[in-house]
Tab-separated table of C-alpha atoms and ligand atoms in Angstrom:
chain	number	residue	atom	x	y	z
A	1	MET	CA	17.433	50.436	52.334
A	2	GLY	CA	17.657	53.091	50.335
A	3	TYR	CA	20.347	53.304	47.907
A	4	ALA	CA	20.962	56.886	48.054
A	5	PRO	CA	24.396	57.613	46.111
A	6	PRO	CA	26.568	61.049	47.351
A	7	MET	CA	25.069	63.694	45.387
A	8	GLU	CA	28.541	65.309	43.762
A	9	LYS	CA	28.995	67.176	41.196
A	10	PHE	CA	31.958	68.106	38.378
A	11	VAL	CA	33.415	70.970	37.635
A	12	ILE	CA	34.768	72.030	33.969
A	13	HIS	CA	36.681	74.737	32.471
A	14	GLY	CA	37.002	74.631	28.848
A	15	GLY	CA	39.137	74.845	25.599
A	16	ILE	CA	41.996	73.098	26.453
A	17	PRO	CA	43.497	70.792	23.800
A	18	LEU	CA	44.250	67.210	26.142
A	19	ARG	CA	47.673	66.312	25.204
A	20	GLY	CA	49.024	63.001	27.063
A	21	SER	CA	48.799	58.684	27.640
A	22	VAL	CA	45.917	56.762	29.500
A	23	ARG	CA	45.502	53.858	30.112
A	24	VAL	CA	41.673	52.251	29.785
A	25	SER	CA	40.432	50.355	32.832
A	26	GLY	CA	38.825	46.589	32.556
A	27	SER	CA	35.302	46.313	31.026
A	28	LYS	CA	32.025	46.860	32.438
A	29	ASN	CA	30.071	45.025	30.768
A	30	ALA	CA	32.274	42.171	30.396
A	31	ALA	CA	32.724	42.455	34.369
A	32	LEU	CA	28.994	42.217	35.605
A	33	PRO	CA	27.576	38.756	33.995
A	34	MET	CA	31.093	37.009	34.388
A	35	MET	CA	30.679	38.265	38.474
A	36	ALA	CA	27.325	36.475	38.162
A	37	ALA	CA	29.222	33.836	36.406
A	38	CYS	CA	30.316	32.174	39.959
A	39	LEU	CA	26.996	31.248	40.802
A	40	ILE	CA	26.502	28.257	38.069
A	41	ALA	CA	30.872	27.177	39.515
A	42	SER	CA	31.381	24.580	41.286
A	43	GLY	CA	34.295	26.700	43.519
A	44	PRO	CA	35.613	30.113	44.090
A	45	ILE	CA	36.578	32.378	40.243
A	46	ARG	CA	39.130	34.796	40.244
A	47	LEU	CA	38.915	37.976	37.611
A	48	ARG	CA	41.393	40.476	37.116
A	49	ASN	CA	41.461	43.826	36.104
A	50	VAL	CA	37.799	44.606	37.180
A	51	PRO	CA	37.022	48.132	36.898
A	52	ASP	CA	36.619	49.554	40.134
A	53	LEU	CA	32.235	51.126	39.791
A	54	ALA	CA	29.208	51.689	41.214
A	55	ASP	CA	28.089	48.631	39.164
A	56	VAL	CA	30.177	46.398	39.878
A	57	ARG	CA	30.360	47.091	43.684
A	58	THR	CA	26.211	46.205	43.623
A	59	MET	CA	26.930	43.082	41.885
A	60	ALA	CA	28.996	41.991	44.466
A	61	GLY	CA	25.740	43.135	46.985
A	62	LEU	CA	23.710	40.932	44.903
A	63	LEU	CA	25.572	37.903	44.039
A	64	GLN	CA	26.037	38.382	49.003
A	65	THR	CA	22.646	38.243	49.442
A	66	LEU	CA	22.663	34.848	47.363
A	67	GLY	CA	25.302	33.260	49.155
A	68	VAL	CA	28.646	34.261	47.547
A	69	VAL	CA	31.524	34.839	49.537
A	70	SER	CA	33.249	37.938	47.434
A	71	ASN	CA	36.672	40.656	48.388
A	72	VAL	CA	38.760	42.412	46.297
A	73	GLN	CA	41.879	43.488	46.363
A	74	GLY	CA	43.902	46.153	43.441
A	75	GLY	CA	41.049	44.532	40.349
A	76	VAL	CA	41.712	41.556	41.090
A	77	TRP	CA	38.155	40.057	42.332
A	78	SER	CA	37.643	36.579	43.996
A	79	LEU	CA	34.368	35.753	44.590
A	80	HIS	CA	32.925	32.559	45.679
A	81	ALA	CA	29.267	30.937	46.000
A	82	VAL	CA	28.910	29.402	49.887
A	83	ASP	CA	25.836	28.747	50.528
A	84	ASP	CA	23.115	28.042	47.217
A	85	GLN	CA	20.280	28.587	49.217
A	86	ALA	CA	19.037	31.633	48.512
A	87	CYS	CA	16.452	32.423	45.264
A	88	ARG	CA	15.800	35.191	45.347
A	89	ALA	CA	16.980	38.931	43.758
A	90	ASP	CA	15.903	41.784	45.503
A	91	TYR	CA	13.464	44.645	43.375
A	92	GLU	CA	15.390	47.335	45.985
A	93	LEU	CA	18.226	46.377	44.265
A	94	VAL	CA	18.273	45.160	40.780
A	95	ARG	CA	16.021	48.713	40.541
A	96	GLN	CA	19.784	50.110	40.997
A	97	MET	CA	21.151	47.574	38.365
A	98	ARG	CA	19.381	46.476	35.316
A	99	ALA	CA	22.710	43.987	34.840
A	100	SER	CA	21.482	42.411	37.663
A	101	ILE	CA	19.240	40.129	35.122
A	102	CYS	CA	21.984	38.322	34.416
A	103	VAL	CA	22.209	36.463	37.699
A	104	LEU	CA	19.001	34.412	36.191
A	105	GLY	CA	20.647	31.463	33.755
A	106	PRO	CA	23.451	30.375	36.645
A	107	LEU	CA	20.803	30.119	39.930
A	108	LEU	CA	18.285	28.805	37.518
A	109	ALA	CA	21.298	25.827	35.807
A	110	ARG	CA	22.643	25.292	39.232
A	111	ARG	CA	19.942	26.029	41.847
A	112	GLY	CA	17.114	24.830	39.526
A	113	ARG	CA	15.609	28.584	40.598
A	114	GLY	CA	15.422	31.875	39.930
A	115	VAL	CA	12.774	35.259	41.076
A	116	VAL	CA	13.994	38.013	40.063
A	117	SER	CA	12.957	41.236	40.188
A	118	LEU	CA	11.473	42.080	36.974
A	119	PRO	CA	14.455	44.809	35.735
A	120	GLY	CA	11.604	47.490	34.667
A	121	GLY	CA	12.716	50.180	32.499
A	122	CYS	CA	15.762	53.520	32.790
A	123	GLN	CA	16.313	56.382	31.463
A	124	ILE	CA	17.360	55.588	27.939
A	125	GLY	CA	14.191	53.342	27.478
A	126	HIS	CA	12.238	50.207	27.248
A	127	ARG	CA	14.251	47.503	28.813
A	128	PRO	CA	11.953	43.848	27.527
A	129	ILE	CA	13.833	40.583	28.711
A	130	ASP	CA	10.819	39.156	27.298
A	131	LEU	CA	14.677	36.987	24.520
A	132	HIS	CA	15.454	35.942	27.769
A	133	LEU	CA	12.691	33.841	29.537
A	134	LYS	CA	12.191	33.499	25.648
A	135	GLY	CA	15.396	31.723	25.606
A	136	LEU	CA	15.216	29.427	29.132
A	137	ARG	CA	11.852	28.937	28.328
A	138	ALA	CA	13.624	26.741	25.416
A	139	LEU	CA	15.969	24.844	27.695
A	140	GLY	CA	12.962	23.502	29.819
A	141	ALA	CA	12.669	26.851	32.687
A	142	GLU	CA	9.037	26.811	34.192
A	143	ILE	CA	8.837	30.801	33.443
A	144	GLN	CA	5.592	32.886	35.544
A	145	ILE	CA	5.454	36.613	36.209
A	146	GLU	CA	4.180	37.061	40.043
A	147	ASN	CA	4.474	41.127	41.409
A	148	GLY	CA	7.034	42.551	39.030
A	149	TYR	CA	9.228	39.354	39.967
A	150	VAL	CA	9.256	36.551	36.995
A	151	ILE	CA	9.671	33.131	39.333
A	152	ALA	CA	12.187	30.519	37.372
A	153	SER	CA	12.364	26.736	38.504
A	154	ALA	CA	14.012	23.342	36.228
A	155	ARG	CA	14.610	20.756	37.506
A	156	GLN	CA	17.152	19.936	34.693
A	157	LEU	CA	17.408	22.323	31.909
A	158	ARG	CA	17.675	20.315	28.360
A	159	GLY	CA	19.871	21.446	25.682
A	160	ALA	CA	17.795	23.175	22.457
A	161	TYR	CA	17.598	25.836	19.964
A	162	VAL	CA	15.973	29.165	20.434
A	163	HIS	CA	16.397	32.112	18.404
A	164	LEU	CA	17.098	35.103	20.524
A	165	GLY	CA	16.407	37.603	17.365
A	166	GLY	CA	14.145	40.738	18.781
A	167	GLU	CA	13.080	43.851	16.654
A	168	GLN	CA	16.314	45.165	17.256
A	169	GLY	CA	18.551	43.158	17.030
A	170	SER	CA	19.832	40.051	19.337
A	171	THR	CA	20.160	40.727	23.122
A	172	VAL	CA	23.706	41.432	25.173
A	173	THR	CA	22.138	40.552	28.626
A	174	GLY	CA	19.933	37.043	27.047
A	175	THR	CA	23.017	36.119	24.800
A	176	CYS	CA	24.988	35.942	27.774
A	177	ASN	CA	21.448	34.764	30.437
A	178	VAL	CA	20.792	32.016	27.391
A	179	MET	CA	24.348	30.488	26.909
A	180	THR	CA	25.903	30.893	30.381
A	181	ALA	CA	22.502	28.431	31.491
A	182	ALA	CA	22.792	25.921	28.122
A	183	CYS	CA	26.581	25.214	30.307
A	184	LEU	CA	24.458	23.249	31.838
A	185	ALA	CA	21.706	21.347	30.287
A	186	LYS	CA	21.174	17.576	29.172
A	187	GLY	CA	22.474	17.997	25.359
A	188	THR	CA	23.557	20.472	22.755
A	189	THR	CA	22.488	24.269	22.508
A	190	VAL	CA	21.956	25.727	20.081
A	191	ILE	CA	21.660	30.186	20.241
A	192	ASP	CA	20.502	31.163	16.566
A	193	ALA	CA	20.343	35.592	16.510
A	194	ALA	CA	22.993	35.497	19.218
A	195	ALA	CA	24.966	38.632	20.476
A	196	SER	CA	28.329	38.897	19.299
A	197	GLU	CA	29.910	42.327	21.338
A	198	PRO	CA	33.631	40.844	22.705
A	199	GLU	CA	31.577	41.326	25.773
A	200	VAL	CA	30.039	38.135	25.224
A	201	VAL	CA	32.666	36.137	23.773
A	202	ASP	CA	34.633	37.484	26.602
A	203	LEU	CA	32.574	35.735	29.181
A	204	GLY	CA	32.180	32.545	26.393
A	205	GLU	CA	35.768	32.431	26.446
A	206	MET	CA	36.278	32.250	30.840
A	207	LEU	CA	33.224	29.710	31.249
A	208	VAL	CA	34.614	27.318	28.150
A	209	ALA	CA	38.322	28.439	30.333
A	210	MET	CA	35.700	26.644	32.877
A	211	GLY	CA	35.172	23.650	31.553
A	212	ALA	CA	32.101	25.191	29.473
A	213	ARG	CA	32.591	23.769	26.194
A	214	ILE	CA	31.251	26.663	23.179
A	215	GLU	CA	32.110	27.374	20.419
A	216	GLY	CA	30.828	29.892	17.277
A	217	LEU	CA	32.301	32.605	20.007
A	218	GLY	CA	32.003	35.746	17.921
A	219	THR	CA	28.961	34.780	16.010
A	220	SER	CA	25.866	35.338	15.885
A	221	HIS	CA	25.125	31.537	16.055
A	222	LEU	CA	26.158	29.154	19.412
A	223	VAL	CA	26.873	25.746	19.715
A	224	ILE	CA	26.759	24.876	23.313
A	225	GLN	CA	27.461	20.916	25.579
A	226	GLY	CA	25.949	20.763	28.291
A	227	VAL	CA	28.022	19.558	30.976
A	228	ASP	CA	28.278	18.678	34.282
A	229	GLU	CA	30.797	21.954	36.003
A	230	LEU	CA	32.290	24.384	35.179
A	231	HIS	CA	35.304	23.930	37.802
A	232	PRO	CA	37.491	27.185	39.495
A	233	VAL	CA	39.394	29.525	37.306
A	234	ASP	CA	41.741	32.242	37.213
A	235	TYR	CA	40.585	35.232	34.421
A	236	ALA	CA	41.628	38.462	32.877
A	237	ILE	CA	39.262	40.427	31.948
A	238	ILE	CA	38.925	42.965	28.128
A	239	PRO	CA	38.959	46.500	28.410
A	240	ASP	CA	36.315	48.708	28.299
A	241	ARG	CA	36.361	49.372	24.198
A	242	ILE	CA	33.192	52.258	25.812
A	243	GLU	CA	35.378	54.062	27.582
A	244	ALA	CA	38.666	53.806	24.858
A	245	ALA	CA	35.983	55.521	22.477
A	246	THR	CA	34.347	58.100	25.583
A	247	LEU	CA	38.833	59.295	25.944
A	248	LEU	CA	39.674	59.062	22.523
A	249	ILE	CA	36.520	62.288	21.550
A	250	ALA	CA	37.280	63.304	24.445
A	251	ALA	CA	40.513	63.891	23.064
A	252	ILE	CA	39.266	65.114	19.456
A	253	ILE	CA	36.683	67.768	21.106
A	254	THR	CA	39.411	69.426	22.552
A	255	ARG	CA	41.890	69.102	18.825
A	256	GLY	CA	43.760	67.564	20.664
A	257	SER	CA	46.674	64.860	20.625
A	258	VAL	CA	46.112	61.850	22.308
A	259	THR	CA	47.800	57.980	22.702
A	260	ILE	CA	44.640	55.456	25.325
A	261	GLU	CA	46.768	51.925	25.608
A	262	GLN	CA	45.105	49.236	27.341
A	263	CYS	CA	42.865	48.654	24.846
A	264	LEU	CA	41.921	46.103	21.467
A	265	PRO	CA	42.031	48.308	18.122
A	266	HIS	CA	40.316	45.148	17.102
A	267	HIS	CA	37.620	45.486	18.836
A	268	MET	CA	36.428	49.375	18.397
A	269	GLY	CA	36.820	49.442	14.303
A	270	ALA	CA	33.797	50.932	13.614
A	271	ILE	CA	34.204	54.166	15.553
A	272	LEU	CA	37.626	53.781	13.893
A	273	ASP	CA	36.770	54.340	11.237
A	274	LYS	CA	34.155	56.456	11.647
A	275	LEU	CA	37.069	58.925	13.183
A	276	ARG	CA	39.059	59.063	10.130
A	277	GLU	CA	35.993	59.935	8.500
A	278	THR	CA	35.993	62.452	10.379
A	279	GLY	CA	39.045	63.034	8.870
A	280	VAL	CA	40.917	62.367	12.463
A	281	GLU	CA	43.923	60.773	12.422
A	282	VAL	CA	44.457	57.383	13.887
A	283	LYS	CA	46.936	55.129	14.093
A	284	CYS	CA	46.808	51.715	16.047
A	285	HIS	CA	49.173	49.779	17.847
A	286	ARG	CA	48.765	46.474	19.220
A	287	ASN	CA	47.127	47.785	21.385
A	288	ALA	CA	47.336	51.405	21.648
A	289	ILE	CA	45.654	53.590	19.973
A	290	GLN	CA	47.198	57.872	18.652
A	291	VAL	CA	44.760	60.041	17.792
A	292	SER	CA	45.178	63.847	16.598
A	293	VAL	CA	43.212	66.658	14.676
A	294	THR	CA	44.905	68.511	12.493
A	295	ALA	CA	42.393	69.688	10.542
A	296	PRO	CA	38.339	71.166	11.002
A	297	LEU	CA	36.037	68.183	12.415
A	298	LYS	CA	33.989	66.908	8.983
A	299	PRO	CA	30.590	65.772	9.926
A	300	CYS	CA	29.045	62.000	8.633
A	301	ASP	CA	26.165	60.892	9.788
A	302	THR	CA	26.342	57.909	12.057
A	303	ARG	CA	23.875	54.988	12.840
A	304	ALA	CA	24.142	53.110	16.616
A	305	VAL	CA	23.492	49.319	16.481
A	306	PRO	CA	23.928	46.278	17.496
A	307	TYR	CA	29.045	44.647	16.762
A	308	PRO	CA	30.160	44.662	14.795
A	309	GLY	CA	28.012	48.007	13.723
A	310	PHE	CA	29.146	51.264	16.001
A	311	PRO	CA	27.822	50.285	19.818
A	312	THR	CA	24.375	52.403	20.757
A	313	ASP	CA	26.532	53.439	23.973
A	314	VAL	CA	29.406	54.767	22.116
A	315	GLN	CA	26.375	57.809	20.660
A	316	ALA	CA	25.333	60.277	22.712
A	317	GLN	CA	29.666	61.063	22.873
A	318	TRP	CA	29.608	61.144	19.523
A	319	THR	CA	26.178	63.304	19.106
A	320	ALA	CA	28.641	65.465	20.742
A	321	LEU	CA	31.046	65.602	18.511
A	322	MET	CA	28.936	66.064	15.691
A	323	THR	CA	27.246	69.641	17.252
A	324	LEU	CA	31.353	71.055	16.560
A	325	THR	CA	31.794	70.069	13.044
A	326	SER	CA	31.199	71.421	9.973
A	327	GLY	CA	28.330	70.786	8.506
A	328	ARG	CA	25.223	68.914	9.115
A	329	SER	CA	25.214	65.107	10.381
A	330	VAL	CA	22.802	62.399	11.370
A	331	VAL	CA	22.759	60.257	14.386
A	332	THR	CA	20.572	57.440	14.712
A	333	ASP	CA	19.969	55.442	17.346
A	334	LYS	CA	18.746	51.506	16.122
A	335	VAL	CA	18.983	50.174	19.617
A	336	PHE	CA	17.621	52.431	22.114
A	337	PRO	CA	15.396	54.865	19.888
A	338	ASN	CA	14.937	57.041	22.444
A	339	ARG	CA	18.851	57.091	24.108
A	340	PHE	CA	18.781	60.445	23.665
A	341	MET	CA	18.156	62.508	27.374
A	342	HIS	CA	22.034	64.276	26.298
A	343	VAL	CA	20.131	66.460	23.552
A	344	SER	CA	18.477	68.724	25.562
A	345	GLU	CA	21.662	69.220	27.725
A	346	LEU	CA	23.522	70.434	25.134
A	347	LEU	CA	21.346	73.036	23.389
A	348	ARG	CA	21.819	74.659	26.367
A	349	MET	CA	25.329	74.953	25.679
A	350	GLY	CA	24.940	76.062	22.150
A	351	ALA	CA	24.536	73.104	20.515
A	352	ASP	CA	21.502	72.947	16.826
A	353	ILE	CA	20.516	69.642	17.596
A	354	ARG	CA	16.894	68.850	15.847
A	355	ARG	CA	14.978	65.320	17.465
A	356	ASP	CA	13.169	63.483	14.583
A	357	GLY	CA	12.221	59.998	16.243
A	358	ASP	CA	14.767	57.449	16.304
A	359	CYS	CA	18.149	60.699	14.758
A	360	ALA	CA	19.201	63.712	16.126
A	361	LEU	CA	19.692	66.124	13.077
A	362	ILE	CA	22.654	67.718	13.926
A	363	THR	CA	23.815	71.156	12.817
A	364	GLY	CA	28.379	72.236	13.522
A	365	VAL	CA	28.098	75.574	15.260
A	366	PRO	CA	31.677	77.095	15.820
A	367	GLN	CA	31.205	76.990	19.787
A	368	LEU	CA	29.478	75.618	22.302
A	369	SER	CA	29.306	77.627	25.123
A	370	GLY	CA	29.798	76.295	29.163
A	371	ALA	CA	26.963	76.539	31.656
A	372	GLU	CA	25.356	73.981	33.978
A	373	VAL	CA	23.444	70.982	32.918
A	374	MET	CA	22.584	67.738	34.240
A	375	ALA	CA	23.194	64.374	34.037
A	376	SER	CA	20.893	61.553	33.478
A	377	ASP	CA	22.197	58.570	32.634
A	378	LEU	CA	25.825	56.923	32.578
A	379	ARG	CA	26.435	57.781	28.851
A	380	ALA	CA	23.881	60.853	28.497
A	381	SER	CA	27.166	62.292	31.205
A	382	ALA	CA	30.022	60.826	29.153
A	383	ALA	CA	28.883	63.269	26.805
A	384	LEU	CA	28.415	66.377	28.823
A	385	VAL	CA	31.054	66.317	30.216
A	386	LEU	CA	33.235	66.117	26.357
A	387	ALA	CA	31.213	68.422	25.172
A	388	GLY	CA	32.401	71.115	29.181
A	389	LEU	CA	35.851	69.921	27.826
A	390	ALA	CA	35.246	70.915	24.564
A	391	ALA	CA	33.318	74.331	25.544
A	392	GLN	CA	34.162	77.785	26.007
A	393	GLY	CA	33.718	79.213	30.104
A	394	GLN	CA	32.798	76.561	32.757
A	395	THR	CA	30.176	74.014	33.024
A	396	THR	CA	29.197	72.524	35.892
A	397	ILE	CA	27.348	68.367	35.840
A	398	HIS	CA	25.472	67.894	38.985
A	399	ARG	CA	24.550	64.364	39.339
A	400	MET	CA	27.151	62.420	38.773
A	401	TYR	CA	26.725	59.580	40.174
A	402	HIS	CA	25.176	58.366	37.093
A	403	LEU	CA	28.687	58.614	35.560
A	404	ASP	CA	30.396	56.868	38.231
A	405	ARG	CA	28.171	53.827	37.233
A	406	GLY	CA	30.601	53.328	33.666
A	407	TYR	CA	33.730	55.695	34.224
A	408	GLU	CA	36.431	54.241	37.014
A	409	GLN	CA	37.951	58.092	37.774
A	410	LEU	CA	37.672	59.397	35.107
A	411	GLU	CA	38.034	62.947	36.386
A	412	ALA	CA	41.713	62.334	36.867
A	413	LYS	CA	42.053	60.681	33.909
A	414	LEU	CA	41.156	63.603	31.937
A	415	ARG	CA	43.207	65.296	34.495
A	416	CYS	CA	46.785	63.311	33.441
A	417	LEU	CA	45.658	64.791	29.873
A	418	GLY	CA	45.461	68.343	30.764
A	419	ALA	CA	41.843	68.906	31.342
A	420	ASP	CA	40.465	71.865	34.415
A	421	VAL	CA	37.714	69.583	35.715
A	422	VAL	CA	37.624	68.243	39.265
A	423	ARG	CA	35.045	66.908	41.648
A	424	VAL	CA	32.491	68.616	44.802
A	425	PRO	CA	30.545	68.638	46.845
A	426	GLU	CA	26.848	69.577	46.023
B	501	EPZ	C1	23.413	45.786	27.075
B	501	EPZ	O1	22.382	46.459	27.270
B	501	EPZ	C2	24.594	46.736	27.970
B	501	EPZ	N1	24.611	46.822	29.526
B	501	EPZ	C3	24.727	47.768	27.702
B	501	EPZ	O2	24.470	48.534	28.007
B	501	EPZ	C4	24.130	48.136	25.914
B	501	EPZ	O3	23.577	50.258	25.680
B	501	EPZ	C5	23.445	47.018	25.030
B	501	EPZ	O4	23.787	45.810	26.422
B	501	EPZ	C6	23.244	46.955	23.477
B	501	EPZ	O5	25.061	46.705	23.274
B	501	EPZ	C7	25.449	45.547	29.466
B	501	EPZ	O6	26.525	44.464	29.276
B	501	EPZ	C8	25.079	44.972	31.137
B	501	EPZ	P1	20.035	43.974	24.938
B	501	EPZ	P2	20.693	44.621	27.387
B	501	EPZ	O7	19.519	43.618	25.944
B	501	EPZ	O8	21.994	43.472	27.198
B	501	EPZ	C9	15.428	44.517	23.203
B	501	EPZ	C10	25.401	51.070	28.801
B	501	EPZ	O9	25.709	51.984	29.123
B	501	EPZ	N2	15.525	43.352	23.689
B	501	EPZ	O10	20.972	43.750	24.237
B	501	EPZ	O11	20.420	45.045	28.290
B	501	EPZ	C11	15.774	46.311	24.367
B	501	EPZ	O12	15.105	47.200	24.821
B	501	EPZ	C12	24.629	49.785	28.897
B	501	EPZ	O13	27.061	50.545	29.501
B	501	EPZ	C13	14.417	43.226	23.281
B	501	EPZ	O14	14.131	43.326	23.417
B	501	EPZ	O15	20.969	45.607	26.017
B	501	EPZ	C14	17.059	46.553	22.827
B	501	EPZ	O16	16.756	47.820	22.178
B	501	EPZ	C15	22.909	50.683	28.813
B	501	EPZ	N3	13.709	41.634	24.744
B	501	EPZ	C16	18.018	45.817	22.426
B	501	EPZ	O17	16.734	44.933	22.073
B	501	EPZ	C17	14.931	41.728	25.511
B	501	EPZ	O18	14.725	41.036	26.312
B	501	EPZ	C18	19.408	46.053	22.850
B	501	EPZ	O19	18.987	45.220	23.870
B	501	EPZ	C19	16.481	42.354	25.716
B	501	EPZ	C20	16.136	43.144	24.367
């Protein structure tokens, strides 16, 4: 059966400075690989602070086809792999969400076999998985590609050395896959050029809580001693640093004053550093960030690179902000050089942006004007919401199912800060 998300649009009346405080939900990019890790556990796992997102529900649906019984109450998911016969992740599900590839490592390690559809590309660019396969082959997996599927098998994975760095840096879900599989390999695995994103660290810490032996989390050099089994766990997921950044930019682009609660400033160093460079006042507390705008925004050149650098998942939102500074700036995305679907829609709102390879050359304008625009992918749709909040007049954003993949009730959060935004059927 086809997956047909509801066709809804956002209608935003911009120009209102946001004020007040709002809580951040749990991290989507931590939740997805951690849900997949239930396949490697010898019993049920419980995950707390899981955001209510389309991608989370898609992952639960995929896991169900792989023998996992799950239920959720108030953001607490319990996931139990009760039947370990199935090993195939169908194209129909994988095409909806690339992160489905995160089931491959756990399936291989626990069931000795995984058949996962190649994820294919998406709006933000070519999304290869060669590094995932390189890492799993290093652990001893036999892997073929047939009819658009990865067919992987391994009687017993063995510890190995693997370098996971690619042209654009390391791979986040590739590191998740190889790190998870290595937990049950015989012997020691060293992953060099591993991703060190907080979401990878959170998965690693959950695996350690399940009995895994992993050293180097948070660095690019991981050492994993294989163990015989991973026991059940009850684990709370980190807050979503990308949602927190999106809400901070919403406050700033509307020249408001907002406190973001339940976030971790130490996961957001590069973002906060850039915000200060624009002249915004930023105050950090243990798990809250307060921003307020008192002067015109200064332009600042920004390069999206792997963690701990400025995140590519905030690049589109940041580009929207730079369209309203007092000068010229260059935004570069070294992770996904084509991740600029938001630019053509921002131009329709009066922004002054020129594309040049992996860069957007932006000249600030005094204001944006509301318009009818089209969402194209998760973070581009967030960028259009931010632009609409700042623009004079009404902005209508179509195809908002893209936003629902990664933001939990964003319009409700923005409304509690005073925004005039409603979701209506197309
Ligand atoms: C994760 O995707 C995130 N998704 C993405 O967030 C995020 O943009 C990305 O990491 C980078 O931070 C999840 O965690 C579910 P990569 P992932 O493998 O793992 C190249 C969002 O908006 N590459 O780190 O798929 C790749 O082409 C989403 O929440 C290879 O060449 O990204 C890219 O240029 C979008 N070979 C770079 O590495 C590979 O085998 C980083 O990709 C794998 C990746």
